[in-house]
CSV table of C-alpha atoms and ligand atoms in Angstrom, one decimal:
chain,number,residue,atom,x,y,z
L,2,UNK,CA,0.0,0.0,0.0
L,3,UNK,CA,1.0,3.5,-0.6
L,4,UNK,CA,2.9,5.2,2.4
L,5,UNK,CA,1.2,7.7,4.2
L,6,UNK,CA,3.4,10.5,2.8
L,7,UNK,CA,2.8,9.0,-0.8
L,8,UNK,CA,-0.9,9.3,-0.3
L,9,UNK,CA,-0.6,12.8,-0.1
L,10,UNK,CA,1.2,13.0,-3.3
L,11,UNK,CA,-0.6,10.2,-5.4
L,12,UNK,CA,-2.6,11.8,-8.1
L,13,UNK,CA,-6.1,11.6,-7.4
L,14,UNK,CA,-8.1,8.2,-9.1
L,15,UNK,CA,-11.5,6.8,-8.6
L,16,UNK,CA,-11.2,4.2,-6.6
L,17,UNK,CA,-14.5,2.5,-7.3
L,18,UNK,CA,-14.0,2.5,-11.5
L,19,UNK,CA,-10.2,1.2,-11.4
L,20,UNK,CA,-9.2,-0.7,-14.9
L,21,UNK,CA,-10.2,-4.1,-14.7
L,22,UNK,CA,-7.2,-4.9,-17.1
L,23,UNK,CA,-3.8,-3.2,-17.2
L,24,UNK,CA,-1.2,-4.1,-19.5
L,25,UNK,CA,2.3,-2.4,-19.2
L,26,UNK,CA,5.2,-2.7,-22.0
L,27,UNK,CA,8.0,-2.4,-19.8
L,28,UNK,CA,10.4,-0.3,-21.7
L,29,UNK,CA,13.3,2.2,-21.7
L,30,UNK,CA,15.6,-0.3,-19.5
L,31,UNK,CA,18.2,0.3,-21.3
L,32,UNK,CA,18.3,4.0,-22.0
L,33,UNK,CA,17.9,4.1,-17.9
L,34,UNK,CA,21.0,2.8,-17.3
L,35,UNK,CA,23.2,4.9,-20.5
L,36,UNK,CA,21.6,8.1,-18.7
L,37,UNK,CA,23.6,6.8,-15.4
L,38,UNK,CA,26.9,6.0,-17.6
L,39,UNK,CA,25.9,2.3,-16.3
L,40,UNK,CA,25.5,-1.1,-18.3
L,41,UNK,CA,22.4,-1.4,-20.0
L,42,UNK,CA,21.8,-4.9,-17.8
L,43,UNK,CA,22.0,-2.4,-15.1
L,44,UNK,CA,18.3,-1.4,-16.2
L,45,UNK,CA,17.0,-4.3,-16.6
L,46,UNK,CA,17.8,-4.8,-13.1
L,47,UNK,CA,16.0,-1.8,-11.9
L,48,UNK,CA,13.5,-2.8,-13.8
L,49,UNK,CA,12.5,-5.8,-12.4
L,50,UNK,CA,12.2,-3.8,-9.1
L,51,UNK,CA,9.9,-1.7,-10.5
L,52,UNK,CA,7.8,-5.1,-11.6
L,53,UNK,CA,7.6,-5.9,-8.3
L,54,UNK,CA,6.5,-2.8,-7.3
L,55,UNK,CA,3.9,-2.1,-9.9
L,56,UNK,CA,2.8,-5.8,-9.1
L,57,UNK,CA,2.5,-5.2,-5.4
L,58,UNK,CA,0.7,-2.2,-6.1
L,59,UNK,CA,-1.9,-3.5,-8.4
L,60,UNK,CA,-3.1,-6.0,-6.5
L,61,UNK,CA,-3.0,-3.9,-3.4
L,62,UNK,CA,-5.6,-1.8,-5.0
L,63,UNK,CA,-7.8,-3.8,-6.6
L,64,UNK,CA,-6.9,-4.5,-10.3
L,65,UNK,CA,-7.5,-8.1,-11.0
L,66,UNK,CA,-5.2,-8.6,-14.4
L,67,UNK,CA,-2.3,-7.0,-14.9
L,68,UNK,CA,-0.3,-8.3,-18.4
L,69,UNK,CA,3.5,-7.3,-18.8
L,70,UNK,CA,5.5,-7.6,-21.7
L,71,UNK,CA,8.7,-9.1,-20.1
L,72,UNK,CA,10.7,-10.5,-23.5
L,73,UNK,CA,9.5,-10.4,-27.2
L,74,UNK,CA,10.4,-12.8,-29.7
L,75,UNK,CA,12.1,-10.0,-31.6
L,76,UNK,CA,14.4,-9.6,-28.4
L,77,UNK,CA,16.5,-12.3,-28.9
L,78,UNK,CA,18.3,-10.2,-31.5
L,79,UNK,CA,20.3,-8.7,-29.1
L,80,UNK,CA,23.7,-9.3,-27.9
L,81,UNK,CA,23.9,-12.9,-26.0
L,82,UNK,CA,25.2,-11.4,-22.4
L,83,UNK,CA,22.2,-8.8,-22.5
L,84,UNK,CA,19.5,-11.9,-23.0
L,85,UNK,CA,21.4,-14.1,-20.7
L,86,UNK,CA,20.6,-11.4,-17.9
L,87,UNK,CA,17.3,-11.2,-18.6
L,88,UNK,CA,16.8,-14.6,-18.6
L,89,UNK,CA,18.2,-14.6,-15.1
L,90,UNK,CA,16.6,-11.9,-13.4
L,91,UNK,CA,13.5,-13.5,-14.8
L,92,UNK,CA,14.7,-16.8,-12.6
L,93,UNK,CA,15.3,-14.7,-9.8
L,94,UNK,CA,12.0,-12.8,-10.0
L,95,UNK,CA,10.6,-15.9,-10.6
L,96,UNK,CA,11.7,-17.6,-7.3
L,97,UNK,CA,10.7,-14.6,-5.3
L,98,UNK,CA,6.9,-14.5,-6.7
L,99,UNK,CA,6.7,-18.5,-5.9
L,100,UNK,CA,7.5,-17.7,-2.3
L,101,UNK,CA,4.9,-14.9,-2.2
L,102,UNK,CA,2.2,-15.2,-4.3
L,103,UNK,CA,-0.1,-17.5,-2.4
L,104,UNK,CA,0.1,-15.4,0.3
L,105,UNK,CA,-0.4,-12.2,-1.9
L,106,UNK,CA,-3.2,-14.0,-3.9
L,107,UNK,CA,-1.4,-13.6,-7.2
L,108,UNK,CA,-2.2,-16.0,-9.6
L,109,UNK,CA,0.7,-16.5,-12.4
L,110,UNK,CA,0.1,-17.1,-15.8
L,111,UNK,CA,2.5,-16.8,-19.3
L,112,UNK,CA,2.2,-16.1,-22.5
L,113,UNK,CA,4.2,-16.9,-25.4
L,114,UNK,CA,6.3,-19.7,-26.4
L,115,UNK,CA,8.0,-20.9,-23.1
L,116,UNK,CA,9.1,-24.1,-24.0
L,117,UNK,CA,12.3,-22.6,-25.6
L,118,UNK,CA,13.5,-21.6,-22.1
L,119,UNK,CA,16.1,-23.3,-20.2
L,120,UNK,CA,15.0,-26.0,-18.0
L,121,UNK,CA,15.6,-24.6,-14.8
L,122,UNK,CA,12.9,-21.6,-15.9
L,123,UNK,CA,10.7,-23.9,-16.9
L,124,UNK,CA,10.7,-25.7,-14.2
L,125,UNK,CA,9.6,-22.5,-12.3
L,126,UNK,CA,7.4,-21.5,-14.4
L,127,UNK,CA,5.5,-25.0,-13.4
L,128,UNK,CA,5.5,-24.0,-10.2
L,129,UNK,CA,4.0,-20.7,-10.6
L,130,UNK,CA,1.3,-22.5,-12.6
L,131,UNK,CA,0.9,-25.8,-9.9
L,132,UNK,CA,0.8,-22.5,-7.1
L,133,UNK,CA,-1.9,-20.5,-9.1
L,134,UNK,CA,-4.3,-23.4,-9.5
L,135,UNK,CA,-5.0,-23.1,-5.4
L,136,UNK,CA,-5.5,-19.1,-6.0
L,137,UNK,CA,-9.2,-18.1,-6.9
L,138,UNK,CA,-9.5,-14.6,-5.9
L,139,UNK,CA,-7.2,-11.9,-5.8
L,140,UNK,CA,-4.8,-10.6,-8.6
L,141,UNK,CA,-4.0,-12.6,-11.9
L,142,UNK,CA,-0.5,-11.3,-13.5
L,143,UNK,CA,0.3,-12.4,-16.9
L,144,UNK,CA,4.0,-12.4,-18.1
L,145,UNK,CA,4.7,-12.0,-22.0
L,146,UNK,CA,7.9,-14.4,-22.2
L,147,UNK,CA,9.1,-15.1,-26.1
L,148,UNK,CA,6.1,-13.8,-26.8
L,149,UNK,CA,4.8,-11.8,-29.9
L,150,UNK,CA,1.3,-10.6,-31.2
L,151,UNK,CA,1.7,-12.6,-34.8
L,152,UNK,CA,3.1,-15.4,-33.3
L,153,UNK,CA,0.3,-16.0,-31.1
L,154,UNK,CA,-2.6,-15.4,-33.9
L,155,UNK,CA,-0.7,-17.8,-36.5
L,156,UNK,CA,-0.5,-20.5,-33.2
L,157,UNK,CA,-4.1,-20.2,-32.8
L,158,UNK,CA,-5.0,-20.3,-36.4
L,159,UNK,CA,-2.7,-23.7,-36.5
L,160,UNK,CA,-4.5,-24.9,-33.5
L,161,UNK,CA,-8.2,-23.9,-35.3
L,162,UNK,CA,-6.9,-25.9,-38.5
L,163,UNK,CA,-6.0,-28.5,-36.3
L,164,UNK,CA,-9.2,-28.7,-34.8
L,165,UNK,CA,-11.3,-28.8,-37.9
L,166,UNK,CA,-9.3,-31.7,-39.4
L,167,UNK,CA,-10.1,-33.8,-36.4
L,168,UNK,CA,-13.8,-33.0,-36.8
L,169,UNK,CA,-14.1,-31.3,-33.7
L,170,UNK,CA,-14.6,-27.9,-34.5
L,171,UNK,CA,-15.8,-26.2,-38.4
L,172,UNK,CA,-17.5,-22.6,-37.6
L,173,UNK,CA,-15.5,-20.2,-36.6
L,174,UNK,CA,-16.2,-16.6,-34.5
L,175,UNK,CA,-14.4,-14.3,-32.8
L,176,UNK,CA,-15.3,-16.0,-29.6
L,177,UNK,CA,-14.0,-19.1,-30.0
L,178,UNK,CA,-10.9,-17.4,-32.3
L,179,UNK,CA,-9.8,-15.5,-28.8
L,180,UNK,CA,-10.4,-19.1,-27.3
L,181,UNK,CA,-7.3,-20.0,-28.6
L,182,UNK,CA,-4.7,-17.7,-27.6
L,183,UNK,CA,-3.1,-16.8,-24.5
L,184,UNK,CA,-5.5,-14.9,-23.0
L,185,UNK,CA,-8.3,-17.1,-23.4
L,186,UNK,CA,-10.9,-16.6,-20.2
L,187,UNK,CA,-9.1,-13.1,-19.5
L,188,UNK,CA,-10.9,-10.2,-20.8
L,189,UNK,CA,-9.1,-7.8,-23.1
L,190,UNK,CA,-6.9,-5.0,-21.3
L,191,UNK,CA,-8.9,-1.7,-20.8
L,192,UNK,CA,-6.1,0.5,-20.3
L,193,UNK,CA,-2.5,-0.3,-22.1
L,194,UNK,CA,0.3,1.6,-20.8
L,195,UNK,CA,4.0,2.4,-22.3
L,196,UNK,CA,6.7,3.7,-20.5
L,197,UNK,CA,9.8,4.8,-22.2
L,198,UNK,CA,8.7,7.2,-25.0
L,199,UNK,CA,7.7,4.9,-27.7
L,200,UNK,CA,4.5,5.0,-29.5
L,201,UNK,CA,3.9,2.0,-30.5
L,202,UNK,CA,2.7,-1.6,-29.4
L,203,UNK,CA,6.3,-3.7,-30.5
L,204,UNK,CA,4.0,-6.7,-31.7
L,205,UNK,CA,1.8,-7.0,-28.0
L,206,UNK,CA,-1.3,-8.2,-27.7
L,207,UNK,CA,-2.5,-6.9,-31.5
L,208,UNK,CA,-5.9,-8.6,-31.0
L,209,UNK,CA,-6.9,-8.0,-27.3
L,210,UNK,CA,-5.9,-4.3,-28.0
L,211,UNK,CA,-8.4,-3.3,-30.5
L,212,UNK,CA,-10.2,-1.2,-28.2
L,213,UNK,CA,-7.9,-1.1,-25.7
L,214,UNK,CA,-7.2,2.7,-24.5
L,215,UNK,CA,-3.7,4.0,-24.8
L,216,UNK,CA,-1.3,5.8,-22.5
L,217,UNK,CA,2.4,6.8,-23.2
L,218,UNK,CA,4.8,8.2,-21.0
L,219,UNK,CA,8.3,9.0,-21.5
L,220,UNK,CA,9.3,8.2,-18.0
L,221,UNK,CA,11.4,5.5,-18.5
L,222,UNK,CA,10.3,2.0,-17.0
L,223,UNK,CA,12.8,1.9,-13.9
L,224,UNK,CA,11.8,5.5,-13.2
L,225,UNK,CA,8.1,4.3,-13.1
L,226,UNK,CA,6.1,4.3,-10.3
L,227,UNK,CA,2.8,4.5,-8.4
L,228,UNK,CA,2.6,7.9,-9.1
L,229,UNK,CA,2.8,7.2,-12.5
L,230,UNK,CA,0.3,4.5,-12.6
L,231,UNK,CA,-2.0,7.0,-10.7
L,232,UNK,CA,-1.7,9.9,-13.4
L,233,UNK,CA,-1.9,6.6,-16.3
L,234,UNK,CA,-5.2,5.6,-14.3
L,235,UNK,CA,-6.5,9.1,-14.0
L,236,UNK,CA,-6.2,9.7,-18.0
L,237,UNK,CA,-7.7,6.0,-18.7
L,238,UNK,CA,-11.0,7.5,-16.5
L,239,UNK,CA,-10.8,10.9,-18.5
L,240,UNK,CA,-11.8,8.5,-21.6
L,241,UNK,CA,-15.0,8.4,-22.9
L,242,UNK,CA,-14.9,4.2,-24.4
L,243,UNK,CA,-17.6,4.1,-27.3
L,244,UNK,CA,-16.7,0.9,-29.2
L,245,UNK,CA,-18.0,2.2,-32.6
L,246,UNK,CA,-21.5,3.3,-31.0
L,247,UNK,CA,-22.5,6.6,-29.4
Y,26,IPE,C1,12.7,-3.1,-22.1
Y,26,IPE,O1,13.7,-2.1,-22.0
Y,26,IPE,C2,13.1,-4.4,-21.6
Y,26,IPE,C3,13.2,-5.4,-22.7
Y,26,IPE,C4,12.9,-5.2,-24.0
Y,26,IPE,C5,13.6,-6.7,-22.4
Y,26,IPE,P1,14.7,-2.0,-23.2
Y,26,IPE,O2,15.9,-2.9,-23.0
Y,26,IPE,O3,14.1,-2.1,-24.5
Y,26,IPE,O4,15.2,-0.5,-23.0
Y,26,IPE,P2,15.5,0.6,-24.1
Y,26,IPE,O5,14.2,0.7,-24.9
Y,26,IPE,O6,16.6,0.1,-24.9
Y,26,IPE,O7,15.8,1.8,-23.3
Y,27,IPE,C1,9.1,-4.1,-26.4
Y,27,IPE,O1,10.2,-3.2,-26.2
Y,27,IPE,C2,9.3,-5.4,-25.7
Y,27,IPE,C3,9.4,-5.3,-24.3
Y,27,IPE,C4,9.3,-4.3,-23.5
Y,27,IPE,C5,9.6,-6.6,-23.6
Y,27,IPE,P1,11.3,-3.1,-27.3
Y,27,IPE,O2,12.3,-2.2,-26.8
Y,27,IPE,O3,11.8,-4.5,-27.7
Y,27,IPE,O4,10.5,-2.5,-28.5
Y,27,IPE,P2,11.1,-1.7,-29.8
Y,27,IPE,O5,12.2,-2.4,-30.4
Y,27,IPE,O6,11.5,-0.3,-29.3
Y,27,IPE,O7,9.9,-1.6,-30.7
Y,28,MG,MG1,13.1,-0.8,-25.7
């Protein structure tokens, strides 16, 4: 919960209409760290700080799905030393949220192609899912690992094609299309927000996004926090959501 002295400063939000669904593309890591004269896995670092944070936070107030993009499947492009970090702290983070999450009520879920990962993070990531299953209420918290937009709308179009040639499936909808990704049983994010200056969604969550409403900050992601989500959550209840009608 916020501090007594951050209460005072926390911009003011409406409590009773809070996003049901945030999404966060956790960026500008890197450029954190250059500002500093430090290493760029310096960021990441702080980054996964701020996770926790924002995490803690959500939960704490209410929001019950929070979807971060953690690693695309464009990031593996970048120098070996910078992924193997990544890949680390996600161990580390990892091994924390298994310690705390029943206790927290913070169901874990992933998205994106995990079976790439080294054994030793898969074998978390089991554990976070065996944890979750004893979890009904409280905060679900998805985490985009190897995970990309097109990637997961070609899977579930394999998986539909699949379906049909073993006769158990042959009309299709948007319902059951949304069936078969990731978020299947989570409903699509109201409010989408990116740190780090960029405007743009980086191939995340293309479908679940189309009416999603967006927020960009420049603050980069270490330098995010509740304050920031506050002003992000204040904006989102500025909007006036239409969906194509009046
Ligand atoms: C986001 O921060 C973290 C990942 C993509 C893994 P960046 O590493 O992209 O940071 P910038 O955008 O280079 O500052
Ligand atoms: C998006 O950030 C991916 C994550 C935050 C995990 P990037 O830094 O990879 O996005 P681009 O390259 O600026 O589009
Ligand atoms: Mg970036």
């Amino acid at each position: 919960m916020a501090t007594a002295k951050e209460s005072r400063v926390l911009p003011e939000i409406d409590m009773a209409h809070l996003p049901q669904h945030i999404a966060i593309i956790m960026d500008g890591n890197g450029r954190w760290a250059k500002r500093r004269g430090l290493p760029r896995t310096a960021g990441h670092i702080s980054g996964t700080k701020t996770f926790r944070t924002i995490a803690k936070y959500c939960q704490s107030i209410g929001i019950r799905y929070l979807t971060v993009y953690a690693f695309s499947t464009e990031n593996w492009k970048r120098p070996q030393e910078e992924v193997d970090t990544i890949m680390r702290l996600l161990g580390e983070k990892l091994e924390e949220l298994i310690a705390s999450m029943v206790e927290d009520k913070v169901r874990v879920k992933f998205f994106g192609d995990v079976s790439v990962l080294s054994p030793r993070l898969r074998a978390l990531i089991d554990r976070t899912a065996e944890l979750s299953r004893s979890i009904v209420d409280g905060c679900q918290v998805n985490i985009c690992v190897n995970y990309g937009g097109r990637a997961e709308i070609v899977r579930a179009a394999q998986r539909w094609a699949e379906m049909v040639k073993s006769g158990t499936e042959n009309e299709l909808d948007e319902a059951g299309f949304g069936a078969l990704l990731y978020s299947a049983d989570i409903p699509d994010p109201d409010l989408l927000i990116r740190p780090g200056g960029e405007q743009r969604l980086s191939n995340f969550l293309p479908w679940q996004t189309a009416y999603t409403e967006l927020y960009f900050t420049d603050v980069l992601w270490p330098d995010f926090d509740r304050s920031e989500l506050h002003r992000a959550i204040a904006a989102y209840q500025q909007r006036n959501r239409r969906y194509g009608g009046l």
